[in-house]
Amino acid sequence: MERKLLMKGKVKEAYDLGDRLEFQFTDNISVFDKIIPSTIPFKGETLCREGVYWFERAGRMGIKSHFLEYLPPTGMLCKRVKIIPSTKITPQSRDYLIPLEWICRWYVAGSLLDRVRSGEITARDLGFPSGHSISAGEILPEPFLEVSTKLESTDRLLKKEEALAISGLSPQEYEQAREIVLRIDEDINRSVSSRGLIHVDGKKELAFDADREIMVVDVYGTADEDRFWDKKSYDEGELVDLSKEYVRQYYRQTGYKDRLYQAREEGRAEPAIPSLPDDVVEETSRIYIKLFEMITGEKFKPIR
């Protein structure tokens, strides 16, 4: 069968193989919704192998996924599911992408912190006592699981009733999906904490297979998909966001981020993102390799 390019994302490509998809993870890197004109050696391989690692763990836990086979060094073969518009989904629909994204948070960080500071989310919403003063990086009393749209032009958070309406999930299937996401995240937390990482938050995508059973799709638990902190630094009172944060900080220090966001705010043409210096490329590659080893517990040896 002819191998057709189906999707070329910022850092990942998908190829159509009929009833299957081939994903290829590139060495491209993006920040602030811009693809940097520099590649990071071994980034694609580390991310792909992290994805394979978690899919294989999910399988051993009895959780279905679309993963079929690892294609060394940077590819994976997966089952293909249909993309059905929300208006066409029925309770009988099968073999389709559930048009929701599941965001599970264990610490106060990122956009959750922004919403806490703006007053949009209260301490009680997160399981804290009323009046509790929430601080950045604080561990949540219980996992905070949210659902957003997946196939709309702009993601938006959904209440349960709306999520049910657009996804075709029954209330029972919705709870089953929540349970799968939480089981996976609890496994990630247990696994990486012994290797010096804190799993802060992450996103999952789900689908129904041909028997209308829920399976996990896309990838999760990788250095690009999830947020990880260095545990030693956290214990010393510092939040060290691993992976791309090093690159983001470089562009903040050079002033590029400020120039970019000012142009966006003023409706001007966005300045092109400069290439990374060789030493920043080398250090970023080292960070991705180190994070691979901390996530999987394996020593990284390039396959290519």
C-alpha positions as a printed NumPy array, in Angstrom:
array([[  0.   ,   0.   ,   0.   ],
       [  1.183,   3.498,  -0.849],
       [  2.425,   5.513,   2.11 ],
       [  0.712,   8.924,   2.012],
       [  1.538,  11.898,   4.213],
       [ -1.639,  12.56 ,   6.183],
       [ -0.5  ,  15.246,   8.616],
       [  2.677,  17.249,   9.132],
       [  2.629,  18.822,  12.567],
       [  5.207,  21.003,  14.251],
       [  7.213,  18.024,  15.527],
       [  5.413,  14.886,  14.305],
       [  4.282,  13.451,  10.968],
       [  1.475,  10.95 ,  10.31 ],
       [  1.312,   8.676,   7.27 ],
       [ -1.83 ,   6.965,   5.969],
       [ -1.487,   3.176,   5.595],
       [ -5.188,   2.402,   5.145],
       [ -6.479,   0.937,   8.399],
       [ -3.227,   1.888,  10.13 ],
       [ -1.186,   5.028,  10.733],
       [  2.559,   5.464,  10.875],
       [  3.802,   8.224,  13.16 ],
       [  7.282,   9.654,  12.695],
       [  8.784,  11.84 ,  15.422],
       [ 11.119,  14.487,  14.015],
       [ 14.023,  16.32 ,  15.626],
       [ 12.159,  19.605,  15.118],
       [ 11.391,  21.738,  18.152],
       [  8.805,  24.472,  18.618],
       [  8.176,  27.151,  21.234],
       [  5.544,  29.921,  21.377],
       [  3.788,  28.194,  18.404],
       [  6.882,  28.735,  16.226],
       [  9.024,  25.995,  14.688],
       [ 12.671,  26.781,  15.405],
       [ 14.999,  26.535,  12.365],
       [ 17.319,  24.218,  14.315],
       [ 16.968,  20.495,  14.918],
       [ 17.763,  18.764,  18.201],
       [ 19.763,  15.532,  17.794],
       [ 17.908,  12.454,  19.14 ],
       [ 14.822,  14.44 ,  20.183],
       [ 12.523,  12.456,  17.874],
       [ 13.963,   9.118,  18.955],
       [ 13.686,   9.87 ,  22.683],
       [ 10.058,  11.044,  22.358],
       [  9.049,   8.06 ,  20.225],
       [ 10.622,   5.56 ,  22.596],
       [  8.986,   7.277,  25.592],
       [  5.607,   6.907,  23.873],
       [  6.269,   3.222,  23.174],
       [  7.341,   2.719,  26.801],
       [  4.024,   4.026,  28.166],
       [  1.88 ,   2.183,  25.613],
       [  3.547,  -1.088,  26.571],
       [  2.959,  -0.353,  30.267],
       [ -0.695,   0.452,  29.552],
       [ -1.052,  -2.882,  27.77 ],
       [  0.317,  -4.728,  30.792],
       [ -2.252,  -2.873,  32.931],
       [ -5.068,  -4.133,  30.694],
       [ -5.64 ,  -0.709,  29.114],
       [ -6.221,  -0.745,  25.358],
       [ -4.383,   1.593,  23.005],
       [ -3.977,   2.138,  19.275],
       [ -0.274,   1.199,  19.449],
       [  0.734,  -1.785,  17.296],
       [  4.499,  -1.785,  16.733],
       [  7.667,   0.248,  17.272],
       [  9.429,   1.217,  14.028],
       [ 13.003,   2.05 ,  15.088],
       [ 14.327,   4.585,  15.583],
       [ 11.63 ,   7.288,  15.362],
       [  8.391,   5.644,  14.237],
       [  5.423,   3.712,  15.517],
       [  2.626,   1.834,  13.798],
       [ -0.868,   2.417,  15.185],
       [ -4.477,   1.496,  14.466],
       [ -6.341,   4.187,  12.58 ],
       [ -9.675,   5.496,  13.827],
       [-12.254,   7.62 ,  12.038],
       [-12.681,  11.349,  12.633],
       [-16.434,  11.919,  12.88 ],
       [-18.019,  15.392,  13.236],
       [-19.77 ,  15.77 ,  16.592],
       [-23.113,  16.236,  14.848],
       [-22.784,  12.779,  13.237],
       [-21.744,  10.84 ,  16.367],
       [-24.401,   8.539,  17.836],
       [-24.405,   6.185,  20.858],
       [-23.883,   3.365,  18.335],
       [-20.836,   4.895,  16.608],
       [-17.666,   2.803,  16.721],
       [-14.029,   3.054,  15.763],
       [-13.743,   6.839,  16.106],
       [-11.702,   9.5  ,  17.867],
       [-13.566,  10.794,  20.923],
       [-13.449,  14.573,  20.266],
       [-12.257,  15.439,  23.775],
       [ -8.904,  16.081,  25.414],
       [ -8.434,  14.981,  29.018],
       [ -6.147,  17.215,  31.099],
       [ -5.076,  15.774,  34.441],
       [ -3.26 ,  18.043,  36.902],
       [ -1.486,  17.037,  40.107],
       [  0.208,  20.353,  40.992],
       [ -0.65 ,  24.035,  40.628],
       [  1.177,  25.126,  37.474],
       [  0.761,  26.551,  33.989],
       [ -2.669,  27.769,  32.936],
       [ -4.194,  26.414,  36.151],
       [ -2.013,  28.821,  38.145],
       [ -3.106,  31.675,  35.859],
       [ -6.781,  30.882,  36.507],
       [ -6.184,  30.648,  40.251],
       [ -4.522,  34.077,  40.239],
       [ -7.348,  35.595,  38.189],
       [ -9.942,  34.221,  40.61 ],
       [-11.543,  32.007,  37.957],
       [-10.758,  28.913,  40.061],
       [-11.057,  28.91 ,  43.852],
       [ -9.337,  26.873,  46.532],
       [-12.534,  24.871,  47.074],
       [-12.721,  24.033,  43.34 ],
       [ -9.355,  22.27 ,  43.744],
       [-10.228,  20.426,  46.951],
       [ -8.513,  22.841,  49.368],
       [-10.357,  24.269,  52.392],
       [-12.237,  27.493,  51.656],
       [ -9.953,  30.502,  52.101],
       [ -6.754,  28.508,  51.603],
       [ -4.029,  30.608,  49.949],
       [ -2.776,  28.661,  46.937],
       [  0.887,  28.946,  45.974],
       [  2.681,  28.164,  42.713],
       [  3.884,  24.56 ,  42.592],
       [  1.632,  23.388,  45.415],
       [  0.541,  19.756,  45.297],
       [ -3.22 ,  19.359,  44.856],
       [ -5.246,  17.482,  47.495],
       [ -6.695,  15.357,  44.671],
       [ -6.086,  15.138,  40.922],
       [ -7.858,  17.923,  39.017],
       [ -9.226,  16.432,  35.803],
       [-10.64 ,  18.679,  33.099],
       [-12.029,  18.025,  29.632],
       [-11.629,  20.274,  26.597],
       [-12.608,  20.142,  22.941],
       [-10.251,  18.388,  20.567],
       [-11.435,  19.086,  17.024],
       [-12.528,  22.726,  17.246],
       [-10.306,  25.519,  15.913],
       [ -9.652,  26.739,  19.469],
       [ -9.686,  24.399,  22.467],
       [-12.236,  25.285,  25.147],
       [-12.974,  23.675,  28.489],
       [-16.265,  21.793,  28.798],
       [-18.719,  20.947,  31.547],
       [-19.625,  17.266,  31.785],
       [-23.038,  17.714,  30.123],
       [-21.534,  19.405,  27.065],
       [-18.711,  16.854,  26.873],
       [-21.31 ,  14.062,  26.788],
       [-23.331,  15.861,  24.127],
       [-20.475,  16.335,  21.639],
       [-18.647,  13.034,  22.226],
       [-21.335,  10.346,  22.11 ],
       [-20.176,   9.042,  25.502],
       [-22.772,   7.703,  27.895],
       [-22.416,   8.813,  31.552],
       [-21.046,   5.346,  32.326],
       [-18.494,   5.551,  29.479],
       [-17.503,   9.044,  30.624],
       [-16.681,   7.704,  34.096],
       [-14.818,   4.782,  32.533],
       [-12.732,   7.239,  30.478],
       [-11.929,   9.263,  33.614],
       [-10.849,   6.094,  35.394],
       [ -8.52 ,   5.108,  32.521],
       [ -6.873,   8.554,  32.488],
       [ -6.395,   8.499,  36.27 ],
       [ -4.986,   4.945,  36.246],
       [ -2.445,   5.889,  33.586],
       [ -1.403,   9.055,  35.419],
       [ -1.078,   7.236,  38.745],
       [  1.219,   4.751,  37.01 ],
       [  3.301,   7.584,  35.524],
       [  3.569,   9.264,  38.932],
       [  4.709,   6.081,  40.674],
       [  7.14 ,   5.187,  37.923],
       [  8.999,   8.491,  37.554],
       [  9.057,   9.554,  41.221],
       [ 11.594,   6.827,  41.981],
       [ 13.899,   8.327,  39.34 ],
       [ 13.924,  11.912,  40.557],
       [ 11.005,  13.335,  38.582],
       [  7.698,  14.907,  39.535],
       [  4.887,  14.402,  37.031],
       [  3.014,  17.708,  37.164],
       [  0.3  ,  17.361,  34.524],
       [ -0.446,  15.909,  31.118],
       [ -3.023,  15.394,  28.375],
       [ -4.63 ,  12.24 ,  26.99 ],
       [ -6.683,  11.469,  23.897],
       [ -9.086,   8.537,  23.688],
       [-11.001,   6.688,  20.984],
       [-13.485,   3.859,  20.609],
       [-12.282,   0.719,  18.846],
       [-14.391,  -1.454,  16.516],
       [-16.069,  -3.059,  19.566],
       [-16.822,   0.36 ,  21.106],
       [-14.261,  -0.175,  23.824],
       [-12.165,   2.788,  24.961],
       [ -8.517,   2.924,  23.946],
       [ -5.759,   5.498,  24.403],
       [ -4.486,   7.184,  21.232],
       [ -1.787,   9.673,  20.189],
       [  1.088,   9.658,  22.725],
       [  1.382,  10.711,  26.341],
       [  3.906,  10.856,  29.159],
       [  6.628,  12.219,  26.881],
       [  8.944,  15.167,  27.415],
       [  6.826,  17.243,  24.993],
       [  3.32 ,  16.091,  25.976],
       [  3.546,  16.257,  29.782],
       [  5.108,  18.572,  32.34 ],
       [  7.867,  17.213,  34.582],
       [  9.796,  18.906,  37.387],
       [ 13.126,  17.965,  38.902],
       [ 12.285,  16.45 ,  42.314],
       [ 15.544,  17.452,  44.043],
       [ 15.085,  21.095,  43.048],
       [ 11.416,  20.992,  44.091],
       [ 12.363,  19.691,  47.531],
       [ 14.74 ,  22.657,  47.817],
       [ 11.96 ,  25.111,  46.965],
       [ 12.708,  25.65 ,  43.262],
       [ 10.451,  24.738,  40.323],
       [ 12.667,  23.456,  37.514],
       [ 10.55 ,  22.66 ,  34.466],
       [ 12.493,  20.151,  32.365],
       [ 12.528,  19.682,  28.584],
       [ 11.613,  22.676,  26.398],
       [ 11.708,  25.171,  29.248],
       [ 15.468,  25.538,  28.722],
       [ 14.822,  26.662,  25.136],
       [ 11.973,  28.977,  26.162],
       [ 14.287,  30.629,  28.693],
       [ 16.914,  31.194,  25.987],
       [ 14.423,  33.13 ,  23.842],
       [ 13.199,  35.06 ,  26.879],
       [ 16.78 ,  36.093,  27.715],
       [ 17.513,  37.218,  24.157],
       [ 14.347,  39.338,  24.133],
       [ 12.775,  37.402,  21.245],
       [  9.718,  36.337,  23.246],
       [  8.914,  39.945,  24.179],
       [  9.32 ,  41.102,  20.562],
       [  7.107,  38.255,  19.312],
       [  4.302,  38.83 ,  21.811],
       [  4.389,  42.594,  21.296],
       [  4.017,  42.08 ,  17.537],
       [  1.073,  39.739,  18.137],
       [ -0.542,  42.234,  20.503],
       [ -0.161,  45.068,  18.014],
       [ -1.27 ,  42.974,  15.032],
       [  2.092,  43.359,  13.272],
       [  3.974,  40.733,  11.276],
       [  5.679,  38.324,  13.662],
       [  9.491,  38.408,  13.717],
       [ 11.099,  35.204,  12.431],
       [ 12.419,  33.009,  15.214],
       [ 16.242,  32.812,  15.083],
       [ 18.184,  29.547,  15.055],
       [ 19.648,  28.254,  18.295],
       [ 23.401,  28.548,  18.904],
       [ 25.306,  25.265,  18.729],
       [ 25.879,  25.13 ,  22.488],
       [ 22.143,  25.549,  23.196],
       [ 21.348,  22.793,  20.666],
       [ 23.85 ,  20.47 ,  22.387],
       [ 22.493,  21.2  ,  25.863],
       [ 18.873,  20.758,  24.701],
       [ 19.749,  17.37 ,  23.207],
       [ 21.427,  16.4  ,  26.468],
       [ 18.292,  17.414,  28.408],
       [ 16.022,  15.293,  26.178],
       [ 18.334,  12.298,  26.564],
       [ 18.522,  12.747,  30.332],
       [ 14.747,  13.054,  30.566],
       [ 14.326,   9.893,  28.481],
       [ 16.496,   8.03 ,  30.986],
       [ 14.59 ,   9.462,  33.968],
       [ 11.188,   8.672,  32.409],
       [ 11.967,   5.127,  31.259],
       [ 14.747,   4.047,  33.593],
       [ 16.737,   2.939,  30.517],
       [ 20.203,   4.094,  29.467],
       [ 19.84 ,   5.882,  26.129],
       [ 21.714,   4.198,  23.311],
       [ 20.838,   5.558,  19.855],
       [ 19.346,   2.914,  17.574],
       [ 20.24 ,   4.607,  14.294]])
